[in-house]
């Protein structure tokens, strides 16, 4: 299995969350990456944070989002970031990078569903100068995700379970 560097940036190029993971494979939903418990992640240049539970991440090939499926007993079940389409760069370590557009669709383990960081999205539209087409695409994507994640449409209805097993984690 290949090592992957996951790099989220903010609009304009500033470094956001970044960490390592392991390529698990691909299917009709996109590319799956395992991130084990204990992984060190950094937000920009802040000190590293150790994640207590593992996740399996999904990077679709042509959609404006990325998804993290948390290993139980984490209280979050699915965390979907609205982003630009993930881009892959080959190098010594393969990198997947995208621009985080603030909005997050989150489904908790108890079934609660919500759209997070709408305030940050509104603030960054002005502060970072989001173009109108980026704003529209992010809002459309968030609305679609609220429906898909809430009704457990694929890939948000269990497509991640086999990847938990491949990552060596219980589902």
Coordinates of N, CA, C and O in Angstrom, one line a residue:
X1 N 0.8 -1.2 0.0 CA 0.0 0.0 0.0 C 0.9 1.2 0.0 O 1.9 1.3 0.7
X2 N 0.5 2.2 -0.8 CA 1.3 3.5 -0.9 C 0.9 4.5 0.1 O -0.3 4.7 0.4
X3 N 1.9 5.3 0.5 CA 1.7 6.4 1.4 C 1.1 7.6 0.5 O 1.5 7.8 -0.6
X4 N 0.2 8.3 1.1 CA -0.5 9.4 0.5 C -0.3 10.6 1.5 O -0.5 10.5 2.7
X5 N -0.1 11.8 0.9 CA -0.1 13.0 1.7 C -1.4 13.7 1.3 O -1.6 14.0 0.2
X6 N -2.2 13.9 2.3 CA -3.5 14.6 2.2 C -3.3 16.1 2.6 O -2.9 16.4 3.7
X7 N -3.6 17.0 1.6 CA -3.3 18.4 1.8 C -4.6 19.2 1.5 O -4.9 19.3 0.3
X8 N -5.2 19.8 2.5 CA -6.3 20.7 2.3 C -5.7 22.1 2.3 O -4.8 22.4 3.2
X9 N -6.1 23.0 1.4 CA -5.7 24.4 1.4 C -6.9 25.3 1.5 O -8.0 24.8 1.2
X10 N -6.7 26.5 1.8 CA -7.8 27.5 1.7 C -7.7 28.2 0.4 O -6.7 28.2 -0.3
X11 N -8.8 28.9 0.0 CA -8.8 29.6 -1.2 C -7.7 30.7 -1.2 O -7.5 31.4 -0.2
X12 N -6.9 30.7 -2.2 CA -5.8 31.6 -2.3 C -4.5 30.8 -2.0 O -3.4 31.4 -2.2
X13 N -4.6 29.6 -1.5 CA -3.4 28.7 -1.4 C -2.9 28.5 0.0 O -2.0 27.7 0.2
X14 N -3.4 29.2 1.0 CA -2.9 29.0 2.4 C -3.1 27.5 2.8 O -4.1 26.9 2.6
X15 N -2.0 27.0 3.4 CA -2.1 25.6 3.9 C -3.1 25.5 5.0 O -3.2 26.3 5.9
X16 N -4.0 24.4 4.9 CA -5.0 24.1 6.0 C -4.6 22.8 6.6 O -3.5 22.5 6.9
X17 N -5.6 21.9 6.8 CA -5.3 20.6 7.4 C -4.4 19.7 6.5 O -4.7 19.7 5.3
X18 N -3.5 19.0 7.0 CA -2.6 18.1 6.2 C -2.1 17.0 7.1 O -1.8 17.2 8.3
X19 N -2.0 15.8 6.5 CA -1.6 14.6 7.2 C -1.3 13.5 6.3 O -1.6 13.6 5.1
X20 N -0.8 12.4 6.8 CA -0.4 11.3 5.9 C -1.6 10.2 6.0 O -2.3 10.2 7.0
X21 N -1.6 9.4 5.0 CA -2.6 8.3 5.0 C -2.0 7.2 4.1 O -0.9 7.3 3.6
X22 N -2.8 6.2 3.9 CA -2.4 5.0 3.1 C -3.4 4.7 2.1 O -4.6 4.6 2.4
X23 N -3.0 4.6 0.8 CA -3.9 4.3 -0.3 C -4.5 2.9 0.0 O -3.7 1.9 0.1
X24 N -5.8 2.8 0.0 CA -6.5 1.5 0.2 C -6.9 0.9 -1.1 O -7.0 -0.3 -1.3
X25 N -7.3 1.8 -2.1 CA -7.8 1.3 -3.3 C -8.8 2.3 -3.9 O -9.1 3.4 -3.4
X26 N -9.4 1.8 -5.0 CA -10.4 2.6 -5.8 C -11.6 1.8 -6.1 O -11.6 0.6 -6.2
X27 N -12.8 2.5 -6.2 CA -14.0 1.8 -6.7 C -14.8 2.9 -7.5 O -14.3 3.9 -7.8
X28 N -16.1 2.6 -7.7 CA -16.9 3.5 -8.5 C -17.1 4.9 -7.8 O -17.5 5.9 -8.4
X29 N -16.9 4.9 -6.5 CA -17.0 6.2 -5.8 C -15.8 7.1 -5.8 O -15.9 8.3 -5.5
X30 N -14.6 6.5 -6.0 CA -13.4 7.3 -6.0 C -12.3 6.6 -5.4 O -12.2 5.3 -5.4
X31 N -11.4 7.3 -4.8 CA -10.1 6.8 -4.2 C -10.3 6.8 -2.7 O -10.7 7.8 -2.1
X32 N -10.0 5.6 -2.1 CA -10.1 5.5 -0.6 C -8.7 5.5 0.1 O -7.8 4.8 -0.4
X33 N -8.6 6.2 1.1 CA -7.4 6.4 1.9 C -7.7 6.1 3.4 O -8.6 6.6 3.9
X34 N -6.8 5.3 4.0 CA -6.9 5.0 5.4 C -6.0 5.9 6.2 O -4.9 6.2 5.8
X35 N -6.6 6.4 7.3 CA -5.8 7.2 8.2 C -5.9 6.6 9.6 O -7.0 6.6 10.2
X36 N -4.9 6.0 10.1 CA -5.0 5.2 11.4 C -5.1 6.1 12.6 O -4.7 7.3 12.6
X37 N -5.6 5.5 13.7 CA -5.7 6.3 15.0 C -4.2 6.6 15.3 O -3.3 5.9 15.0
X38 N -4.1 7.7 16.0 CA -2.7 8.2 16.4 C -2.0 9.0 15.3 O -0.9 9.5 15.6
X39 N -2.7 9.2 14.2 CA -2.1 10.0 13.1 C -1.9 11.4 13.6 O -2.8 12.0 14.3
X40 N -0.7 12.0 13.3 CA -0.5 13.4 13.6 C -0.9 14.3 12.4 O -0.5 14.0 11.2
X41 N -1.8 15.3 12.7 CA -2.3 16.2 11.6 C -2.0 17.6 12.1 O -1.9 17.9 13.3
X42 N -1.8 18.4 11.1 CA -1.5 19.8 11.4 C -2.5 20.7 10.6 O -2.9 20.4 9.5
X43 N -2.9 21.8 11.3 CA -3.7 22.8 10.6 C -2.8 24.0 10.3 O -2.3 24.7 11.2
X44 N -2.5 24.1 9.0 CA -1.5 25.1 8.6 C -0.2 24.8 9.2 O 0.4 23.7 9.1
X45 N 0.4 25.8 10.0 CA 1.7 25.6 10.6 C 1.5 25.5 12.1 O 2.5 25.5 12.9
X46 N 0.3 25.3 12.6 CA 0.0 25.1 14.0 C 0.7 23.8 14.5 O 1.0 22.9 13.7
X47 N 0.9 23.6 15.8 CA 1.5 22.4 16.3 C 0.6 21.2 15.9 O -0.6 21.3 15.7
X48 N 1.3 20.0 15.7 CA 0.5 18.8 15.3 C -0.5 18.4 16.4 O -0.3 18.6 17.6
X49 N -1.6 17.8 15.9 CA -2.6 17.2 16.8 C -2.7 15.8 16.5 O -2.7 15.3 15.3
X50 N -2.8 14.9 17.5 CA -2.9 13.5 17.4 C -4.4 13.1 17.4 O -5.1 13.3 18.3
X51 N -4.8 12.4 16.3 CA -6.2 12.0 16.1 C -6.3 10.7 16.9 O -5.6 9.7 16.7
X52 N -7.3 10.6 17.8 CA -7.5 9.5 18.6 C -8.1 8.3 17.9 O -7.8 7.1 18.3
X53 N -8.9 8.5 16.9 CA -9.6 7.4 16.2 C -9.2 7.5 14.7 O -9.0 8.5 14.2
X54 N -9.2 6.3 14.1 CA -8.9 6.3 12.7 C -10.1 6.7 11.8 O -11.3 6.8 12.3
X55 N -9.8 7.0 10.6 CA -10.8 7.3 9.6 C -10.5 6.7 8.3 O -9.3 6.3 8.0
X56 N -11.5 6.5 7.4 CA -11.3 6.2 6.0 C -11.8 7.3 5.3 O -12.9 7.8 5.5
X57 N -11.0 7.8 4.3 CA -11.4 9.0 3.5 C -11.7 8.6 2.1 O -11.1 7.7 1.6
X58 N -12.6 9.3 1.5 CA -13.0 9.1 0.1 C -12.8 10.4 -0.6 O -13.2 11.5 -0.3
X59 N -12.0 10.3 -1.7 CA -11.8 11.4 -2.6 C -12.4 11.0 -4.0 O -11.9 10.2 -4.8
X60 N -13.6 11.6 -4.3 CA -14.2 11.3 -5.5 C -13.4 11.9 -6.7 O -12.6 12.8 -6.5
X61 N -13.6 11.4 -7.9 CA -12.8 11.8 -9.0 C -13.2 13.1 -9.6 O -12.4 13.8 -10.2
X62 N -14.5 13.5 -9.5 CA -15.0 14.7 -10.2 C -16.1 15.4 -9.4 O -16.9 16.1 -10.0
X63 N -16.0 15.4 -8.1 CA -17.1 16.0 -7.3 C -16.4 17.1 -6.4 O -15.2 17.0 -6.1
X64 N -17.2 18.0 -5.9 CA -16.7 19.1 -5.1 C -16.9 18.8 -3.6 O -17.4 19.6 -2.9
X65 N -16.3 17.7 -3.2 CA -16.3 17.3 -1.8 C -15.3 16.2 -1.5 O -14.9 15.5 -2.5
X66 N -15.0 16.0 -0.3 CA -14.3 14.9 0.2 C -15.0 14.4 1.5 O -15.6 15.2 2.2
X67 N -14.9 13.1 1.8 CA -15.6 12.5 2.9 C -14.6 11.8 3.9 O -13.7 11.1 3.4
X68 N -14.9 11.9 5.1 CA -14.2 11.1 6.2 C -15.2 10.3 6.9 O -16.2 10.8 7.4
X69 N -15.0 9.0 7.0 CA -15.8 8.1 7.7 C -15.1 7.6 9.0 O -14.0 7.0 8.9
X70 N -15.6 8.0 10.1 CA -14.9 7.8 11.4 C -15.1 6.4 11.9 O -16.3 5.9 11.9
X71 N -14.1 5.8 12.5 CA -14.2 4.5 13.1 C -14.9 4.6 14.4 O -14.6 5.6 15.2
X72 N -15.9 3.8 14.7 CA -16.5 3.8 16.0 C -15.5 3.6 17.1 O -14.5 2.9 16.9
X73 N -15.7 4.1 18.3 CA -16.8 4.8 18.8 C -16.8 6.3 18.6 O -17.6 7.0 19.3
X74 N -16.0 6.9 17.7 CA -16.0 8.3 17.5 C -17.5 8.8 17.4 O -18.3 8.2 16.7
X75 N -17.8 10.0 17.9 CA -19.2 10.5 17.9 C -19.6 10.9 16.5 O -20.8 11.0 16.3
X76 N -18.7 11.2 15.6 CA -19.0 11.6 14.3 C -19.0 10.4 13.4 O -18.0 9.6 13.5
X77 N -20.0 10.2 12.6 CA -20.1 9.1 11.7 C -19.5 9.4 10.4 O -18.5 8.8 9.9
X78 N -20.0 10.5 9.8 CA -19.5 11.0 8.4 C -19.3 12.5 8.5 O -20.2 13.2 9.0
X79 N -18.2 12.9 8.0 CA -17.8 14.3 7.9 C -17.4 14.6 6.5 O -16.5 14.1 6.0
X80 N -18.2 15.5 5.8 CA -18.0 15.7 4.4 C -17.6 17.2 4.3 O -18.4 18.1 4.6
X81 N -16.4 17.4 3.7 CA -16.0 18.8 3.5 C -16.4 19.2 2.0 O -16.2 18.4 1.1
X82 N -17.0 20.4 1.9 CA -17.2 20.9 0.6 C -15.9 21.5 0.1 O -15.3 22.3 0.8
X83 N -15.4 21.0 -1.0 CA -14.0 21.4 -1.5 C -14.1 21.5 -3.0 O -15.1 21.2 -3.7
X84 N -13.0 22.0 -3.6 CA -12.8 21.9 -5.0 C -12.6 20.4 -5.3 O -12.3 19.6 -4.4
X85 N -12.6 20.0 -6.6 CA -12.4 18.6 -7.0 C -10.9 18.3 -6.6 O -10.0 19.0 -6.9
X86 N -10.8 17.1 -5.9 CA -9.4 16.7 -5.5 C -8.5 16.5 -6.7 O -8.9 16.0 -7.7
X87 N -7.3 16.9 -6.5 CA -6.2 16.8 -7.5 C -5.1 15.9 -7.0 O -4.7 16.1 -5.9
X88 N -4.6 15.0 -7.9 CA -3.6 14.1 -7.5 C -2.3 14.5 -8.1 O -2.2 14.8 -9.3
X89 N -1.2 14.5 -7.3 CA 0.1 14.8 -7.8 C 1.1 13.7 -7.4 O 1.2 13.3 -6.3
X90 N 1.8 13.1 -8.4 CA 2.7 12.1 -8.2 C 4.1 12.7 -7.8 O 4.4 13.8 -8.3
X91 N 4.8 12.0 -6.9 CA 6.1 12.5 -6.5 C 6.7 11.4 -5.6 O 6.3 10.2 -5.7
X92 N 7.7 11.8 -4.8 CA 8.2 10.8 -3.9 C 7.1 10.2 -3.0 O 7.1 9.0 -2.7
X93 N 6.2 11.1 -2.6 CA 5.0 10.7 -1.9 C 3.8 11.3 -2.7 O 3.8 12.4 -3.0
X94 N 2.9 10.4 -3.1 CA 1.7 10.9 -3.8 C 0.9 11.9 -2.9 O 0.7 11.6 -1.8
X95 N 0.5 13.0 -3.5 CA -0.3 14.0 -2.8 C -1.7 14.1 -3.4 O -1.8 14.2 -4.6
X96 N -2.7 14.2 -2.5 CA -4.0 14.6 -3.0 C -4.3 16.0 -2.3 O -4.1 16.1 -1.1
X97 N -4.7 16.9 -3.1 CA -4.9 18.3 -2.6 C -6.2 18.9 -3.1 O -6.6 18.5 -4.2
X98 N -6.8 19.7 -2.4 CA -8.0 20.4 -2.7 C -8.2 21.7 -1.9 O -7.5 21.8 -0.9
X99 N -9.1 22.5 -2.3 CA -9.3 23.8 -1.6 C -10.6 23.6 -0.7 O -11.7 23.2 -1.3
X100 N -10.4 23.7 0.6 CA -11.6 23.6 1.5 C -12.4 24.9 1.4 O -11.9 26.0 1.6
X101 N -13.7 24.7 1.1 CA -14.6 25.9 1.0 C -15.5 26.0 2.2 O -16.6 26.5 2.1
X102 N -15.0 25.6 3.3 CA -15.6 25.9 4.6 C -16.8 25.1 5.0 O -16.9 24.6 6.1
X103 N -17.8 25.0 4.1 CA -19.0 24.3 4.5 C -18.7 22.8 4.7 O -18.0 22.1 4.0
X104 N -19.4 22.2 5.8 CA -19.2 20.8 6.1 C -20.6 20.2 6.4 O -21.4 20.8 7.1
X105 N -20.8 19.0 5.9 CA -22.0 18.3 6.2 C -21.6 17.2 7.1 O -20.7 16.4 6.8
X106 N -22.2 17.1 8.3 CA -21.8 16.2 9.3 C -23.0 15.4 9.8 O -24.1 15.9 10.1
X107 N -22.8 14.1 9.8 CA -23.8 13.2 10.4 C -23.1 12.5 11.6 O -22.1 11.9 11.5
X108 N -23.8 12.7 12.7 CA -23.3 12.2 14.0 C -23.7 10.7 14.1 O -24.6 10.3 13.4
X109 N -23.0 10.0 15.0 CA -23.3 8.6 15.2 C -24.7 8.4 15.6 O -25.3 7.4 15.3
X110 N -25.3 9.4 16.3 CA -26.7 9.2 16.8 C -27.7 9.6 15.7 O -28.9 9.6 15.9
X111 N -27.2 9.9 14.5 CA -28.1 10.2 13.4 C -28.4 11.7 13.1 O -28.9 12.1 12.0
X112 N -28.0 12.6 14.0 CA -28.2 14.0 13.8 C -27.4 14.4 12.6 O -26.3 14.0 12.4
X113 N -28.0 15.3 11.8 CA -27.3 15.8 10.6 C -27.3 17.3 10.6 O -28.4 17.9 10.9
X114 N -26.2 18.0 10.2 CA -26.2 19.4 10.2 C -25.2 19.9 9.2 O -24.2 19.2 8.9
X115 N -25.4 21.2 8.7 CA -24.5 21.9 7.9 C -23.7 22.8 8.8 O -24.3 23.6 9.5
X116 N -22.4 22.7 8.8 CA -21.5 23.5 9.7 C -20.7 24.5 8.9 O -20.5 24.4 7.7
X117 N -20.3 25.6 9.7 CA -19.4 26.6 9.2 C -20.0 27.5 8.1 O -19.3 28.1 7.3
X118 N -21.4 27.7 8.1 CA -22.0 28.7 7.2 C -21.5 30.1 7.5 O -21.3 30.9 6.5
X119 N -21.2 30.4 8.7 CA -20.7 31.7 9.1 C -19.3 31.9 8.5 O -18.9 33.0 8.0
X120 N -18.4 30.9 8.6 CA -17.1 31.0 8.0 C -17.1 31.1 6.5 O -16.4 31.9 5.9
X121 N -18.1 30.4 5.9 CA -18.2 30.5 4.4 C -18.6 31.9 4.0 O -18.0 32.5 3.1
X122 N -19.6 32.5 4.7 CA -20.0 33.9 4.4 C -18.8 34.9 4.6 O -18.6 35.8 3.8
X123 N -18.1 34.7 5.7 CA -16.9 35.6 6.0 C -15.8 35.4 4.9 O -15.3 36.4 4.5
X124 N -15.5 34.2 4.5 CA -14.5 34.0 3.6 C -14.8 34.4 2.1 O -13.9 34.7 1.3
X125 N -16.1 34.4 1.9 CA -16.5 34.9 0.5 C -16.0 36.4 0.3 O -15.5 36.7 -0.8
X126 N -16.0 37.1 1.4 CA -15.5 38.5 1.3 C -14.0 38.6 1.6 O -13.3 39.1 0.8
X127 N -13.6 38.0 2.6 CA -12.2 38.0 3.0 C -11.2 37.4 2.0 O -10.1 38.0 1.7
X128 N -11.6 36.3 1.5 CA -10.7 35.6 0.5 C -11.1 35.8 -0.9 O -10.5 35.3 -1.9
X129 N -12.3 36.5 -1.2 CA -12.7 36.8 -2.5 C -13.2 35.7 -3.3 O -12.8 35.6 -4.5
X130 N -14.0 34.8 -2.8 CA -14.5 33.7 -3.6 C -15.3 34.3 -4.8 O -16.2 35.1 -4.7
X131 N -15.0 33.7 -6.0 CA -15.8 34.1 -7.2 C -17.2 33.6 -7.1 O -17.5 32.6 -6.4
X132 N -18.1 34.3 -7.8 CA -19.5 33.9 -7.7 C -19.8 32.5 -8.1 O -20.6 31.8 -7.5
X133 N -19.0 32.0 -9.1 CA -19.3 30.6 -9.5 C -18.8 29.6 -8.5 O -19.4 28.5 -8.3
X134 N -17.8 29.9 -7.7 CA -17.3 29.1 -6.6 C -18.4 29.1 -5.5 O -18.7 28.0 -4.9
X135 N -18.9 30.2 -5.2 CA -19.9 30.3 -4.1 C -21.1 29.5 -4.5 O -21.6 28.7 -3.7
X136 N -21.6 29.6 -5.8 CA -22.8 28.9 -6.2 C -22.5 27.4 -6.2 O -23.4 26.6 -5.7
X137 N -21.3 27.0 -6.7 CA -21.0 25.5 -6.7 C -20.9 25.0 -5.3 O -21.4 23.9 -5.0
X138 N -20.4 25.7 -4.3 CA -20.3 25.2 -3.0 C -21.7 25.1 -2.3 O -21.9 24.1 -1.7
X139 N -22.5 26.1 -2.6 CA -23.9 26.0 -2.0 C -24.7 24.9 -2.6 O -25.4 24.1 -1.9
X140 N -24.6 24.7 -3.9 CA -25.2 23.5 -4.6 C -24.7 22.2 -4.1 O -25.5 21.3 -3.8
X141 N -23.5 22.1 -3.9 CA -22.8 20.9 -3.4 C -23.3 20.6 -2.0 O -23.7 19.5 -1.6
X142 N -23.3 21.6 -1.1 CA -23.8 21.4 0.3 C -25.2 21.0 0.3 O -25.6 20.1 1.1
X143 N -26.1 21.5 -0.5 CA -27.5 21.1 -0.5 C -27.6 19.7 -1.0 O -28.4 18.9 -0.4
X144 N -26.9 19.3 -2.0 CA -26.9 17.9 -2.5 C -26.4 17.0 -1.4 O -27.0 15.9 -1.2
X145 N -25.4 17.3 -0.7 CA -24.8 16.5 0.3 C -25.7 16.3 1.5 O -25.8 15.2 2.1
X146 N -26.4 17.4 1.9 CA -27.4 17.3 3.0 C -28.4 16.2 2.7 O -28.8 15.4 3.5
X147 N -28.9 16.1 1.4 CA -29.9 15.1 1.0 C -29.2 13.7 1.0 O -29.7 12.8 1.6
X148 N -28.1 13.6 0.3 CA -27.4 12.3 0.1 C -26.9 11.7 1.4 O -27.2 10.6 1.7
X149 N -26.3 12.5 2.3 CA -25.8 12.0 3.6 C -27.0 11.7 4.5 O -27.0 10.7 5.2
X150 N -28.0 12.6 4.5 CA -29.1 12.4 5.4 C -30.0 11.2 5.0 O -30.4 10.5 5.9
X151 N -30.1 10.9 3.8 CA -30.8 9.7 3.3 C -30.0 8.5 3.1 O -30.5 7.5 2.6
X152 N -28.7 8.6 3.4 CA -27.7 7.5 3.3 C -27.6 6.9 1.9 O -27.4 5.7 1.7
X153 N -27.7 7.9 0.9 CA -27.4 7.5 -0.5 C -25.9 7.1 -0.6 O -25.1 7.6 0.1
X154 N -25.6 6.2 -1.6 CA -24.2 5.9 -1.8 C -23.5 7.1 -2.2 O -24.0 8.0 -2.9
X155 N -22.3 7.3 -1.7 CA -21.5 6.4 -0.9 C -21.7 6.5 0.6 O -20.9 6.0 1.4
X156 N -22.7 7.2 1.0 CA -22.8 7.6 2.5 C -23.7 6.6 3.2 O -24.1 6.8 4.4
X157 N -24.0 5.4 2.6 CA -24.9 4.5 3.3 C -24.2 3.2 3.6 O -24.9 2.1 3.8
X158 N -22.9 3.1 3.7 CA -22.2 1.9 4.0 C -21.1 1.5 3.1 O -20.4 0.5 3.3
X159 N -20.9 2.3 2.0 CA -19.8 1.9 1.0 C -18.4 1.9 1.7 O -17.5 1.3 1.2
X160 N -18.3 2.6 2.8 CA -17.0 2.7 3.5 C -16.7 1.4 4.3 O -15.5 1.2 4.6
X161 N -17.7 0.6 4.6 CA -17.4 -0.5 5.5 C -16.3 -1.5 5.0 O -15.5 -1.8 5.8
X162 N -16.3 -1.9 3.7 CA -15.3 -2.8 3.3 C -13.9 -2.1 3.4 O -12.9 -2.8 3.6
X163 N -13.8 -0.8 3.3 CA -12.6 -0.1 3.4 C -12.1 -0.1 4.8 O -10.8 0.0 5.0
X164 N -13.0 0.0 5.8 CA -12.6 -0.1 7.2 C -11.8 -1.5 7.4 O -10.7 -1.5 8.0
X165 N -12.3 -2.5 6.8 CA -11.7 -3.9 7.0 C -10.3 -3.9 6.3 O -9.4 -4.4 6.9
X166 N -10.3 -3.3 5.1 CA -9.0 -3.2 4.4 C -7.9 -2.4 5.2 O -6.8 -2.7 5.1
X167 N -8.4 -1.4 5.9 CA -7.5 -0.5 6.7 C -7.2 -1.2 8.0 O -6.4 -0.7 8.8
X168 N -7.8 -2.4 8.3 CA -7.5 -3.1 9.5 C -8.3 -2.6 10.7 O -7.8 -2.7 11.9
X169 N -9.4 -1.9 10.4 CA -10.2 -1.4 11.5 C -11.6 -2.0 11.5 O -12.1 -2.3 10.5
X170 N -12.2 -2.1 12.7 CA -13.6 -2.6 12.7 C -14.5 -1.6 12.2 O -14.3 -0.4 12.3
X171 N -15.6 -2.0 11.6 CA -16.6 -1.1 11.1 C -17.7 -1.0 12.1 O -18.5 -0.3 12.4

